[in-house]
């Protein structure tokens, strides 16, 4: 179980990455995770000036490595890709498209490139493009998802590529990290657990909804428009699914989701907003600082691995 492959690559203490989360993972959250020995990731979604300001703020808060998550479909992606080089960001994670055309430039600037992938074929393609590692995300995860589960996807990708594999989706405690390592991953990315951290900016209503969620409380919307998203069930998801089942115009369906994440994150409207969270929300039931979360995860991991090795 080689966690050193990822801690050495990213120059971090523990094999734990806080996943990029649009409108959520800002300088405060990312810096707190990096300061605690993991890798914090700010979101690269926003205007170029907003993202530049967030990078500068993160650099003031921590001297440790941090990353930026880039959604490749955004209009200002060329500018953000250049910003990554100008600001010499340690790590880029990418989603929603292929980072192929930017990889050479990023690597010239010593940026580690880690795409988030939902399948073996895309993982292999990213390795060919020169990615340093891949984050393999199962459909248990919160937010936009693929079709396969973490349990079945990780070992298949591990067998198919030579670069380090980081597991994401459905990991909420040290047992989840241990299981990921057993499947051949060398680290994990977590989103839902960090949503309720003290340093996370999401509205208290959002945090309470995640903390009170049960195992069966998530729903996948957007399957009919090929943009599946895992969220906690509420008035919005009921309306969304009703429209999807009635074969409504995809534009009407998409319009319902517009601005919905902001509504939940900033305004705390957990009835009409999009409360993105993963299936593991049912296990996440206490608010802690990022340092407490990471220390607890590593203690649990040691305990589980010790038990496995001694039995
Ligand atoms: C609220 C929320 C927003 C997210 N936004 C993004 C995003 O903007 N970009 C991205 O690559 N992944 C995003 N994700 C996925 C996370 O980075 C991470 O991979 C995922 O949460 C891991 O699964 P977990 O939720 O089971 O921990 C988001 C997840 C959540 C819960």
mmCIF file of N, CA, C and O in Angstrom, residues 209 216-220 231-238 241 270-271 275:
data_model
loop_
_atom_site.group_PDB
_atom_site.id
_atom_site.type_symbol
_atom_site.label_atom_id
_atom_site.label_comp_id
_atom_site.label_asym_id
_atom_site.label_seq_id
_atom_site.Cartn_x
_atom_site.Cartn_y
_atom_site.Cartn_z
ATOM 1 N N UNK A 209 -28.166 20.096 6.937
ATOM 2 C CA UNK A 209 -28.835 19.112 6.069
ATOM 3 C C UNK A 209 -27.917 17.907 5.820
ATOM 4 O O UNK A 209 -28.372 16.759 5.846
ATOM 5 N N UNK A 216 -30.054 6.894 2.663
ATOM 6 C CA UNK A 216 -30.852 6.861 1.423
ATOM 7 C C UNK A 216 -31.313 8.251 0.964
ATOM 8 O O UNK A 216 -32.192 8.365 0.126
ATOM 9 N N UNK A 217 -30.685 9.296 1.511
ATOM 10 C CA UNK A 217 -31.214 10.642 1.259
ATOM 11 C C UNK A 217 -30.738 11.304 -0.030
ATOM 12 O O UNK A 217 -31.188 12.405 -0.352
ATOM 13 N N UNK A 218 -29.794 10.687 -0.758
ATOM 14 C CA UNK A 218 -29.366 11.370 -1.990
ATOM 15 C C UNK A 218 -30.186 10.888 -3.179
ATOM 16 O O UNK A 218 -30.800 9.817 -3.155
ATOM 17 N N UNK A 219 -30.154 11.717 -4.197
ATOM 18 C CA UNK A 219 -30.930 11.477 -5.418
ATOM 19 C C UNK A 219 -30.036 11.899 -6.583
ATOM 20 O O UNK A 219 -29.206 12.792 -6.413
ATOM 21 N N UNK A 220 -30.203 11.246 -7.728
ATOM 22 C CA UNK A 220 -29.442 11.703 -8.903
ATOM 23 C C UNK A 220 -30.405 12.387 -9.863
ATOM 24 O O UNK A 220 -31.357 11.776 -10.341
ATOM 25 N N UNK A 231 -27.320 14.863 -5.379
ATOM 26 C CA UNK A 231 -27.720 15.912 -4.436
ATOM 27 C C UNK A 231 -28.583 15.299 -3.330
ATOM 28 O O UNK A 231 -29.078 14.175 -3.480
ATOM 29 N N UNK A 232 -28.782 16.061 -2.262
ATOM 30 C CA UNK A 232 -29.711 15.605 -1.229
ATOM 31 C C UNK A 232 -31.141 15.947 -1.657
ATOM 32 O O UNK A 232 -31.395 17.028 -2.201
ATOM 33 N N UNK A 233 -32.030 15.014 -1.402
ATOM 34 C CA UNK A 233 -33.426 15.137 -1.858
ATOM 35 C C UNK A 233 -34.123 16.336 -1.206
ATOM 36 O O UNK A 233 -33.979 16.570 -0.012
ATOM 37 N N UNK A 234 -34.846 17.104 -2.012
ATOM 38 C CA UNK A 234 -35.632 18.233 -1.488
ATOM 39 C C UNK A 234 -36.703 18.631 -2.512
ATOM 40 O O UNK A 234 -36.950 17.887 -3.478
ATOM 41 N N UNK A 235 -37.325 19.800 -2.305
ATOM 42 C CA UNK A 235 -38.391 20.256 -3.199
ATOM 43 C C UNK A 235 -37.857 20.366 -4.639
ATOM 44 O O UNK A 235 -38.527 19.954 -5.587
ATOM 45 N N UNK A 236 -36.650 20.901 -4.769
ATOM 46 C CA UNK A 236 -36.066 21.071 -6.109
ATOM 47 C C UNK A 236 -35.908 19.724 -6.822
ATOM 48 O O UNK A 236 -36.260 19.590 -7.993
ATOM 49 N N UNK A 237 -35.387 18.706 -6.119
ATOM 50 C CA UNK A 237 -35.173 17.413 -6.790
ATOM 51 C C UNK A 237 -36.501 16.782 -7.179
ATOM 52 O O UNK A 237 -36.609 16.131 -8.212
ATOM 53 N N UNK A 238 -37.527 16.996 -6.339
ATOM 54 C CA UNK A 238 -38.849 16.425 -6.677
ATOM 55 C C UNK A 238 -39.379 17.056 -7.965
ATOM 56 O O UNK A 238 -39.855 16.364 -8.873
ATOM 57 N N UNK A 241 -37.198 15.832 -10.993
ATOM 58 C CA UNK A 241 -37.460 14.459 -11.423
ATOM 59 C C UNK A 241 -38.836 14.355 -12.085
ATOM 60 O O UNK A 241 -39.015 13.619 -13.064
ATOM 61 N N UNK A 270 -32.258 25.467 1.316
ATOM 62 C CA UNK A 270 -32.051 24.034 1.093
ATOM 63 C C UNK A 270 -33.306 23.338 0.545
ATOM 64 O O UNK A 270 -33.295 22.136 0.332
ATOM 65 N N UNK A 271 -34.367 24.107 0.312
ATOM 66 C CA UNK A 271 -35.557 23.528 -0.317
ATOM 67 C C UNK A 271 -35.515 23.703 -1.829
ATOM 68 O O UNK A 271 -35.785 22.778 -2.585
ATOM 69 N N UNK A 275 -28.506 20.952 -3.098
ATOM 70 C CA UNK A 275 -27.683 20.581 -1.937
ATOM 71 C C UNK A 275 -26.825 19.373 -2.331
ATOM 72 O O UNK A 275 -27.124 18.231 -1.977
#
